[in-house]
PDB file of C-alpha atoms in Angstrom:
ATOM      1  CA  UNK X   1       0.000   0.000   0.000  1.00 72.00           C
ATOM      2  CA  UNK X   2       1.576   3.025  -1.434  1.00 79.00           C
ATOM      3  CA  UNK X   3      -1.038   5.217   0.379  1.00 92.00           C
ATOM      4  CA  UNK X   4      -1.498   8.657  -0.925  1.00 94.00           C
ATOM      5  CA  UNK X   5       1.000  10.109  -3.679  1.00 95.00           C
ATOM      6  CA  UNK X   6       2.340  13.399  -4.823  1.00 96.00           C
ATOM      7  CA  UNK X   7       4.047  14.783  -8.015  1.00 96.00           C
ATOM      8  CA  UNK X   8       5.719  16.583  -8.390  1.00 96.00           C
ATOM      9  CA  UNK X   9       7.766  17.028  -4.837  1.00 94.00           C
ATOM     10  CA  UNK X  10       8.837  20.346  -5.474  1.00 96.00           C
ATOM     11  CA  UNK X  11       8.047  23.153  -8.859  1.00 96.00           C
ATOM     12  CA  UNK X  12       8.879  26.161  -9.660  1.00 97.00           C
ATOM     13  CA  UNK X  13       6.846  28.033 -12.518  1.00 96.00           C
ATOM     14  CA  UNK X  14       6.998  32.026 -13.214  1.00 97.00           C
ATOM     15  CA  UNK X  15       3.689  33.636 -13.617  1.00 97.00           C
ATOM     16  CA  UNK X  16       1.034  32.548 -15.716  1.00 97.00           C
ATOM     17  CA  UNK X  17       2.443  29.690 -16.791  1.00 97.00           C
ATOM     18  CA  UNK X  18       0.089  26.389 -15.970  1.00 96.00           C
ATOM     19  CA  UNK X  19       0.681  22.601 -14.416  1.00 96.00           C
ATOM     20  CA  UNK X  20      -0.836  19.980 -12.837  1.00 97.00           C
ATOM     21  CA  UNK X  21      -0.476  18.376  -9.784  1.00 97.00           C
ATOM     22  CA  UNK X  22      -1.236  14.778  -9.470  1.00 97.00           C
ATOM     23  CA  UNK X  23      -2.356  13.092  -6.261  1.00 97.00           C
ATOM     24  CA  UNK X  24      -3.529   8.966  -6.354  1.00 97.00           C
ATOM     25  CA  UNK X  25      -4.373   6.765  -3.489  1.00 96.00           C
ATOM     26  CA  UNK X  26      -4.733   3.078  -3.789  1.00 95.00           C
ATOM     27  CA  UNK X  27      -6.994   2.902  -0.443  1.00 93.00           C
ATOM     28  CA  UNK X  28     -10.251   2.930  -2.346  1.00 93.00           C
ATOM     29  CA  UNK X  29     -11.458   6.224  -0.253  1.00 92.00           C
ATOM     30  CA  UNK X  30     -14.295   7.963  -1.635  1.00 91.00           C
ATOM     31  CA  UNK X  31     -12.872  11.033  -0.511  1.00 90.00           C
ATOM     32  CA  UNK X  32     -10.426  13.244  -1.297  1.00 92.00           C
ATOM     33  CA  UNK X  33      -9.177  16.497  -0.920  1.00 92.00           C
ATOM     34  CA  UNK X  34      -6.709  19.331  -1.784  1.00 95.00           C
ATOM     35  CA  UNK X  35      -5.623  21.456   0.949  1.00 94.00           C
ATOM     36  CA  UNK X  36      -2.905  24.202   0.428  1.00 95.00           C
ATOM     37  CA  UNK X  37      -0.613  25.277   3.594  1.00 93.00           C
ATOM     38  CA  UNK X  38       0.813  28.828   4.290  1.00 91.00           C
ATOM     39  CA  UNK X  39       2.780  29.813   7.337  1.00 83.00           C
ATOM     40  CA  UNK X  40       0.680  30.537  10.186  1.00 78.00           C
ATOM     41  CA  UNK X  41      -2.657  29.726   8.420  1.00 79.00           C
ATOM     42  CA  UNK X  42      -2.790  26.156   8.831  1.00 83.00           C
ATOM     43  CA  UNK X  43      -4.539  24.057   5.793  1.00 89.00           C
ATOM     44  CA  UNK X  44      -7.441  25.496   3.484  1.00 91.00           C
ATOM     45  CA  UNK X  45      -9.468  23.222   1.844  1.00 90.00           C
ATOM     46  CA  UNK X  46      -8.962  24.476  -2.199  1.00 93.00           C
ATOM     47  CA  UNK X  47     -11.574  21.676  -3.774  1.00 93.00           C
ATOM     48  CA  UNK X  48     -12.822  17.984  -2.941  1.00 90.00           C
ATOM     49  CA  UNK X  49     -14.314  15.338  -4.024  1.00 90.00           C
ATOM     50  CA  UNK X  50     -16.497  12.828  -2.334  1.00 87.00           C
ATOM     51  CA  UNK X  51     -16.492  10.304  -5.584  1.00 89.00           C
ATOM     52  CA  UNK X  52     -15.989   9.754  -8.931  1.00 92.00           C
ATOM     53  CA  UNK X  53     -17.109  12.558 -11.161  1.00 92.00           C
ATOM     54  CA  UNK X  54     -18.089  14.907  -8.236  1.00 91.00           C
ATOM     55  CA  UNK X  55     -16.113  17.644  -7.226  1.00 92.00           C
ATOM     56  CA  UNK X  56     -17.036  20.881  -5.144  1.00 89.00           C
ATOM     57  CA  UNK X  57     -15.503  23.625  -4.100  1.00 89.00           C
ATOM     58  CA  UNK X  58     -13.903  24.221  -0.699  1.00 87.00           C
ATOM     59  CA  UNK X  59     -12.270  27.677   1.204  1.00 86.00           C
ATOM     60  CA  UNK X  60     -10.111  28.895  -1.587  1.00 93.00           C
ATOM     61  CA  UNK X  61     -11.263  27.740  -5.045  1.00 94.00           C
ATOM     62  CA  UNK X  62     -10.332  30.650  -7.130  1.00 95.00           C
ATOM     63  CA  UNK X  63      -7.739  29.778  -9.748  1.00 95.00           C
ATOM     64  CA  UNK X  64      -7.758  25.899  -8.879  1.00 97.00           C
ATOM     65  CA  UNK X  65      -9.593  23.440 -11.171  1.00 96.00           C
ATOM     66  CA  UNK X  66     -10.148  20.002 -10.264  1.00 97.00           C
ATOM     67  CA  UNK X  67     -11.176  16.451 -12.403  1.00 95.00           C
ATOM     68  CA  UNK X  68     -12.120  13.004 -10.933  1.00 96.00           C
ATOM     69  CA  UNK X  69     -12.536  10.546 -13.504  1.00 96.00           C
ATOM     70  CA  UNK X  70     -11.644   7.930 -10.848  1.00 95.00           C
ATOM     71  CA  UNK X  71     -11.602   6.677  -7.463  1.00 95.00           C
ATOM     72  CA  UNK X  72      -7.632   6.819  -7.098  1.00 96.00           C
ATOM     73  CA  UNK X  73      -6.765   9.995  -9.113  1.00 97.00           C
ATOM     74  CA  UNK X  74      -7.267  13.763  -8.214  1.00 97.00           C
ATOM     75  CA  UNK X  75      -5.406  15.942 -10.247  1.00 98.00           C
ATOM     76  CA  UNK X  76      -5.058  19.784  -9.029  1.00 98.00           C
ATOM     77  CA  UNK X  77      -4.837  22.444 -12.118  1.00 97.00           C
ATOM     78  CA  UNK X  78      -3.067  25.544 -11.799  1.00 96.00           C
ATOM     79  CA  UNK X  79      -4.686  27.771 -15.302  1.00 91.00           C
ATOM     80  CA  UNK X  80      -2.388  30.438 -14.879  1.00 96.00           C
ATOM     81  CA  UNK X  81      -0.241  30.581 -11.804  1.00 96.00           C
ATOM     82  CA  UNK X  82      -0.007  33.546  -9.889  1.00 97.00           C
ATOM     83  CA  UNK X  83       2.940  34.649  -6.950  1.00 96.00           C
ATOM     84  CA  UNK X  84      -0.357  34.374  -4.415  1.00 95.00           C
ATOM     85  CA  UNK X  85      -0.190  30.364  -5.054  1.00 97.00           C
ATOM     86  CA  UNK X  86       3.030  30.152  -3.810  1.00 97.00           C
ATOM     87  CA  UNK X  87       2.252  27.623  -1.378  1.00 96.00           C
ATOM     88  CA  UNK X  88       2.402  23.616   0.047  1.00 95.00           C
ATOM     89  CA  UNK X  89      -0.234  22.009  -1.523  1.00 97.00           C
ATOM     90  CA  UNK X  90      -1.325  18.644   0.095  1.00 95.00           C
ATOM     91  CA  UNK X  91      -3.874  16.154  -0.876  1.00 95.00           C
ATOM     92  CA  UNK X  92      -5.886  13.875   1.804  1.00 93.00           C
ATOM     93  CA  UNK X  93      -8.118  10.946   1.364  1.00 93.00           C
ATOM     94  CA  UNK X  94     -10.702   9.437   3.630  1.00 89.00           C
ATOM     95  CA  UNK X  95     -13.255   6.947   3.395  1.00 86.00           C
ATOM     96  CA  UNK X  96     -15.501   9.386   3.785  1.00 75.00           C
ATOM     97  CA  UNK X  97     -18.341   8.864   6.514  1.00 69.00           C
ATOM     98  CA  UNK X  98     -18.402  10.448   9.931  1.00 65.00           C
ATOM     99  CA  UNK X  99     -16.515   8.898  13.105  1.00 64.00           C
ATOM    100  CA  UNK X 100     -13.327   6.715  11.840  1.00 64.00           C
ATOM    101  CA  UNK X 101     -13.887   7.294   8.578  1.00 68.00           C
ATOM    102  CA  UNK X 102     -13.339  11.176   8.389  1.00 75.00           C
ATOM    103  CA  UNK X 103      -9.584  10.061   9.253  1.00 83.00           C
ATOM    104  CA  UNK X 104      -7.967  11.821   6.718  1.00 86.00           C
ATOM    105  CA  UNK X 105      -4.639  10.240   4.733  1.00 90.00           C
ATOM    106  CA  UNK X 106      -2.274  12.505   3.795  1.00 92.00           C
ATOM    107  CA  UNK X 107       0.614  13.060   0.611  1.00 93.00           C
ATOM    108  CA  UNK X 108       3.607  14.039   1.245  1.00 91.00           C
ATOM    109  CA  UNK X 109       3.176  17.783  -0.185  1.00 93.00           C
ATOM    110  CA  UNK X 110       4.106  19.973  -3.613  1.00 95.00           C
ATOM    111  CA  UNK X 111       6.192  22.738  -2.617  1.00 95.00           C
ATOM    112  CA  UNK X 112       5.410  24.872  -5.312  1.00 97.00           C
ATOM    113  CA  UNK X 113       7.195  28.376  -5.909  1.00 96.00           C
ATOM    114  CA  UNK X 114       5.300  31.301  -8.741  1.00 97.00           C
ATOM    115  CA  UNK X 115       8.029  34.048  -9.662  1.00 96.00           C
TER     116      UNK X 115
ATOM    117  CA  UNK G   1     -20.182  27.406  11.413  1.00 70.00           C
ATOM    118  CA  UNK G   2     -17.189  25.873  13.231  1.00 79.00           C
ATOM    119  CA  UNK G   3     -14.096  27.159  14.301  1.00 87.00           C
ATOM    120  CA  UNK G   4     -10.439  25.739  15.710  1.00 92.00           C
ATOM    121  CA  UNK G   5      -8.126  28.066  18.286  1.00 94.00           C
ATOM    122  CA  UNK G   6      -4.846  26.899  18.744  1.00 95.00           C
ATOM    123  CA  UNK G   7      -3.769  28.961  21.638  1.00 95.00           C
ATOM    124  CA  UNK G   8      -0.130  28.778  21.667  1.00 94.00           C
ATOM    125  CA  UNK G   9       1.544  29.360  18.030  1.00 94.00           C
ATOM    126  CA  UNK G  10       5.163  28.201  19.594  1.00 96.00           C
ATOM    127  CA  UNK G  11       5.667  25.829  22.460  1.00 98.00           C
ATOM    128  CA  UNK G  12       9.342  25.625  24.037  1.00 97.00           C
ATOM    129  CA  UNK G  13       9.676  23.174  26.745  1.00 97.00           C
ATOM    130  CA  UNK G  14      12.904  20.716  27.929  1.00 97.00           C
ATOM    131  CA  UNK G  15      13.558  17.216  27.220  1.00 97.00           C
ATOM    132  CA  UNK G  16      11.997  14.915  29.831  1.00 97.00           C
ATOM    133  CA  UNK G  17       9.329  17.286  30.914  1.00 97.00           C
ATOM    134  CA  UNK G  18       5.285  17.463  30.308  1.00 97.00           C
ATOM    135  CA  UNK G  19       3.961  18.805  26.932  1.00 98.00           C
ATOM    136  CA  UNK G  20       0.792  20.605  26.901  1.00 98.00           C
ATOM    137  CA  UNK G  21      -0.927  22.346  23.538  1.00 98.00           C
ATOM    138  CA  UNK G  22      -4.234  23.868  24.005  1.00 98.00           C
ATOM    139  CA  UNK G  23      -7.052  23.926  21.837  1.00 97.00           C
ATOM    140  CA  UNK G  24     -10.738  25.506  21.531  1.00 96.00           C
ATOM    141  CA  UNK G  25     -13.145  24.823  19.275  1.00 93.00           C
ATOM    142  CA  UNK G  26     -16.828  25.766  18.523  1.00 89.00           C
ATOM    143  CA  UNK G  27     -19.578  23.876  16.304  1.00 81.00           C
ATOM    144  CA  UNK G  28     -23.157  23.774  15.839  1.00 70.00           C
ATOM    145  CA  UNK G  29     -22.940  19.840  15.442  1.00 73.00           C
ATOM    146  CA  UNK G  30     -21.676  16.953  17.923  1.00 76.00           C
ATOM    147  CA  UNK G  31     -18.027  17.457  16.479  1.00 83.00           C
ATOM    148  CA  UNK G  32     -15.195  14.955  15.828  1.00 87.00           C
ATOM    149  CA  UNK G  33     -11.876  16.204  16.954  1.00 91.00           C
ATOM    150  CA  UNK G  34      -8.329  15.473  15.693  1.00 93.00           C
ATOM    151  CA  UNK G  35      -4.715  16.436  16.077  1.00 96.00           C
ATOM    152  CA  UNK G  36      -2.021  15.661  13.391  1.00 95.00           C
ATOM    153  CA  UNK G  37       1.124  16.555  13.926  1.00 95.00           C
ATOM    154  CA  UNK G  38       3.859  17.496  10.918  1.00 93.00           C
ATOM    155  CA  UNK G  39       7.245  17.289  10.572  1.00 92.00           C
ATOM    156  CA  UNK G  40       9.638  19.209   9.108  1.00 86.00           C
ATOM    157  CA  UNK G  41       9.126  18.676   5.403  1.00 80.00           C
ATOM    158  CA  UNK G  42       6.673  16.363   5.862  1.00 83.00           C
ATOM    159  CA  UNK G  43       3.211  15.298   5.041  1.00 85.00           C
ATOM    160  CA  UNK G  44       0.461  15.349   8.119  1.00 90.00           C
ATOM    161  CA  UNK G  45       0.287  12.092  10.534  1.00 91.00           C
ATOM    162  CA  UNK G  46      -2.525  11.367  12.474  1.00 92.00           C
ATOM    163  CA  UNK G  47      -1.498  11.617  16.125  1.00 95.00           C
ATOM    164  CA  UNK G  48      -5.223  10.591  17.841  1.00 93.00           C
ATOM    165  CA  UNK G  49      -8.912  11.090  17.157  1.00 91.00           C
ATOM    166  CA  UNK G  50     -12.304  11.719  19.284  1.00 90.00           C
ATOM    167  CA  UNK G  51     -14.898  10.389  17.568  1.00 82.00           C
ATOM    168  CA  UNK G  52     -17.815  10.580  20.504  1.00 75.00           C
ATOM    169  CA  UNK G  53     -16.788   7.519  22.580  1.00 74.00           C
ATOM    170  CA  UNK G  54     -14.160   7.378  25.172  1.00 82.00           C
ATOM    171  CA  UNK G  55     -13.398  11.588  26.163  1.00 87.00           C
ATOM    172  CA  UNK G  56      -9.746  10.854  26.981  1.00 93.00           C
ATOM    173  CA  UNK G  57      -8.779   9.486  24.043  1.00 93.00           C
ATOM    174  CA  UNK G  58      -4.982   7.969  23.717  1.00 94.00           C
ATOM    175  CA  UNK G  59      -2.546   8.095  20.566  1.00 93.00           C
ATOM    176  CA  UNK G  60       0.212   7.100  19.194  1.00 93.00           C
ATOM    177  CA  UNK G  61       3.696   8.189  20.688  1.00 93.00           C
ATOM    178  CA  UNK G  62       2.544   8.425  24.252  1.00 95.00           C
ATOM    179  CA  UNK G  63       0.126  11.401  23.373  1.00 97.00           C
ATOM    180  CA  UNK G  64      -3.308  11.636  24.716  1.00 96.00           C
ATOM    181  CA  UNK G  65      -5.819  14.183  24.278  1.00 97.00           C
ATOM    182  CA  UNK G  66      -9.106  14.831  26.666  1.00 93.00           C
ATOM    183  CA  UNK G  67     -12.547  15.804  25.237  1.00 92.00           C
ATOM    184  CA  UNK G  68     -14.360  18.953  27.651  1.00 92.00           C
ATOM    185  CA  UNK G  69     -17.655  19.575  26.108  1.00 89.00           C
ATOM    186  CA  UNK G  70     -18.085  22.215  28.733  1.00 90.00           C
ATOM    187  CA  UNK G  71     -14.716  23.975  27.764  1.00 92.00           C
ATOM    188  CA  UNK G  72     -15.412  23.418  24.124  1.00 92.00           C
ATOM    189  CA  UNK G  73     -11.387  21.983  24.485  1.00 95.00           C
ATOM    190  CA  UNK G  74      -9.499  19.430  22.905  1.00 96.00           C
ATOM    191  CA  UNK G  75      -6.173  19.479  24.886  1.00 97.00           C
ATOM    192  CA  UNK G  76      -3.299  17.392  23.555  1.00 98.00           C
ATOM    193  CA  UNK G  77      -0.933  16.016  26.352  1.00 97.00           C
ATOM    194  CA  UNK G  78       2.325  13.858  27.483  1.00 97.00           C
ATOM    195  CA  UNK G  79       3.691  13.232  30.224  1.00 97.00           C
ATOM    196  CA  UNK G  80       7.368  13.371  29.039  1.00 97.00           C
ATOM    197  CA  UNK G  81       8.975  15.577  25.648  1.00 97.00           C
ATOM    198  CA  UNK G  82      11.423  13.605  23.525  1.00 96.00           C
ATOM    199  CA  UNK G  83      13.439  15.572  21.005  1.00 96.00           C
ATOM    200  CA  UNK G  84      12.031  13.224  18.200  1.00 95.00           C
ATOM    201  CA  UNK G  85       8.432  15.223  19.779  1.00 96.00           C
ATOM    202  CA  UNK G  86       9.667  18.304  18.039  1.00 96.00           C
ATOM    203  CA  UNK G  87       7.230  19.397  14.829  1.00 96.00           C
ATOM    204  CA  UNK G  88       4.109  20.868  14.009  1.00 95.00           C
ATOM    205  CA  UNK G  89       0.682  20.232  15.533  1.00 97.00           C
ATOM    206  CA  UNK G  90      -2.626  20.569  14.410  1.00 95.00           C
ATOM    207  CA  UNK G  91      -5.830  20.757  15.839  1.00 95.00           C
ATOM    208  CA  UNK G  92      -8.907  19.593  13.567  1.00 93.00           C
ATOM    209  CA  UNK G  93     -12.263  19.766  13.614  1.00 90.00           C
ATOM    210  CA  UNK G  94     -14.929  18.097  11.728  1.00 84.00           C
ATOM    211  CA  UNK G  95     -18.826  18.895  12.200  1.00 71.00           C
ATOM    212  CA  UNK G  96     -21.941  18.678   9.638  1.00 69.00           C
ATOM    213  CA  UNK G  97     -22.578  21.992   8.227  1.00 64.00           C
ATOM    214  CA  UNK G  98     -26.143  23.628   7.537  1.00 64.00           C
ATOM    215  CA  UNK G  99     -25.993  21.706   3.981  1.00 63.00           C
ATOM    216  CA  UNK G 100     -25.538  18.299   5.662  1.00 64.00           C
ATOM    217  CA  UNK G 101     -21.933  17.977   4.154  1.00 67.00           C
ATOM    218  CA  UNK G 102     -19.724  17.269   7.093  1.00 69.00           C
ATOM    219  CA  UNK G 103     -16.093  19.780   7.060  1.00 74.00           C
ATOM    220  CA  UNK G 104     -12.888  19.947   8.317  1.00 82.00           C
ATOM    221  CA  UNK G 105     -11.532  22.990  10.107  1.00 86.00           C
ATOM    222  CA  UNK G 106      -7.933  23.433  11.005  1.00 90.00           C
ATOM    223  CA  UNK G 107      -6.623  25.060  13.543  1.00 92.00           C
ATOM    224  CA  UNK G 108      -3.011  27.341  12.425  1.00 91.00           C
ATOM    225  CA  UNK G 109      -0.870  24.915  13.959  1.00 93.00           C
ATOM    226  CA  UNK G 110       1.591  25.174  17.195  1.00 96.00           C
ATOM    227  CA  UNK G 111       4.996  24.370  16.750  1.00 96.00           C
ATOM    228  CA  UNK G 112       6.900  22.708  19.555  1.00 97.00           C
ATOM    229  CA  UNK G 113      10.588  22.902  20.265  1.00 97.00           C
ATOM    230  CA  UNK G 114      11.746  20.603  22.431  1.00 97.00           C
ATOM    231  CA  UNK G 115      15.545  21.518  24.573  1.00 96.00           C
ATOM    232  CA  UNK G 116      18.160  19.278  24.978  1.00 94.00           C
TER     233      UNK G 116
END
């Protein structure tokens, strides 16, 4: 079990160029999520998705897009990157219900730098 | 709506002795409450959960964590730092929202440093 992966580790892109960050899991979780992480702010939910072919917005959507043509991929798109989305970006799976099952699996993390 | 407070943003304590990091929260909902702790350069790890059973709930590494409904507080303790304690902690909580979708919430971490 590979759990949740991330790639690229770390990018750097200058401004308005555009990339995608890939996230699988091979847990079979319903659930999953992309999260980005700026000092002192802790982690803001960007977009999830709680299935195949459903995806909704979270805290900070704007300039994110998101896919989910399966259970084990979630892609993050950047459209045209901006300094502000200089950032960790994490993605988190779950199975998906309430109690035990809103444990949430973790990547490693993008570190991704916008000059 | 729900919210997290990590009280402390930077915990210093020495090698040996007890940790404490505080945390509030509020919700509309019967929550579930979790702390994750991150190291450097790392992804999150799930340190312990309280998922409306026990109120003291233990983890993994010796940390333990009590439930106060009546102090809306999810405290995360041990009774001895190691060095290898030394990261990032998170407090999280999860409620259903007015649309019935349940959400996380995190709180904006507290980093402990632990001395030699």
């Amino acid at each position: 079990n590979a759990g949740v992966t991330q790639t690229p580790k770390f990018q750097v892109l200058k401004t308005g160029q555009s990339m995608t960050l890939q996230c699988a899991q091979d847990m079979n979780h319903e659930y999953m999520s992309w999260y980005r992480q700026d000092p002192g702010m802790g982690l803001r939910l960007i977009h999830y998705s709680v299935g195949a072919g459903i995806t909704d917005q979270g805290e900070v959507p704007n300039g994110y897009n998101v896919s989910r043509s399966t259970t084990e991929d979630f892609p993050l798109r950047l459209l045209s990157a901006a300094p502000s989305q200089t950032s960790v970006y994490f993605c988190a799976s779950s199975l998906g219900g309430t109690g035990d099952q809103e444990t949430q699996y973790f990547g490693p993390g993008t570190r991704l730098l916008v000059l | 709506a729900q919210s997290v407070t990590q009280l402390d943003s930077h915990v210093s304590v020495s090698e040996g002795t007890p940790v404490l990091l505080r945390c509030n929260y509020s919700s509309s909902y019967s929550p579930s409450l979790f702390w994750y702790v991150q190291h450097p350069n790392k992804g999150l790890q799930l340190l312990l959960k309280y998922t409306s059973a026990a109120t003291l709930v233990k983890g993994i590494n010796g940390f333990e964590a009590e439930f106060k409904k009546s102090e809306t507080s999810f405290h995360l303790t041990k009774p001895s730092a190691h060095m290898s304690d030394a990261a990032e902690y998170f407090c999280v909580v999860s409620s259903r929202m007015d649309t019935g979708r349940r959400a996380l919430t995190f709180g904006s971490g507290t980093r402990l440093q632990v001395q030699p």
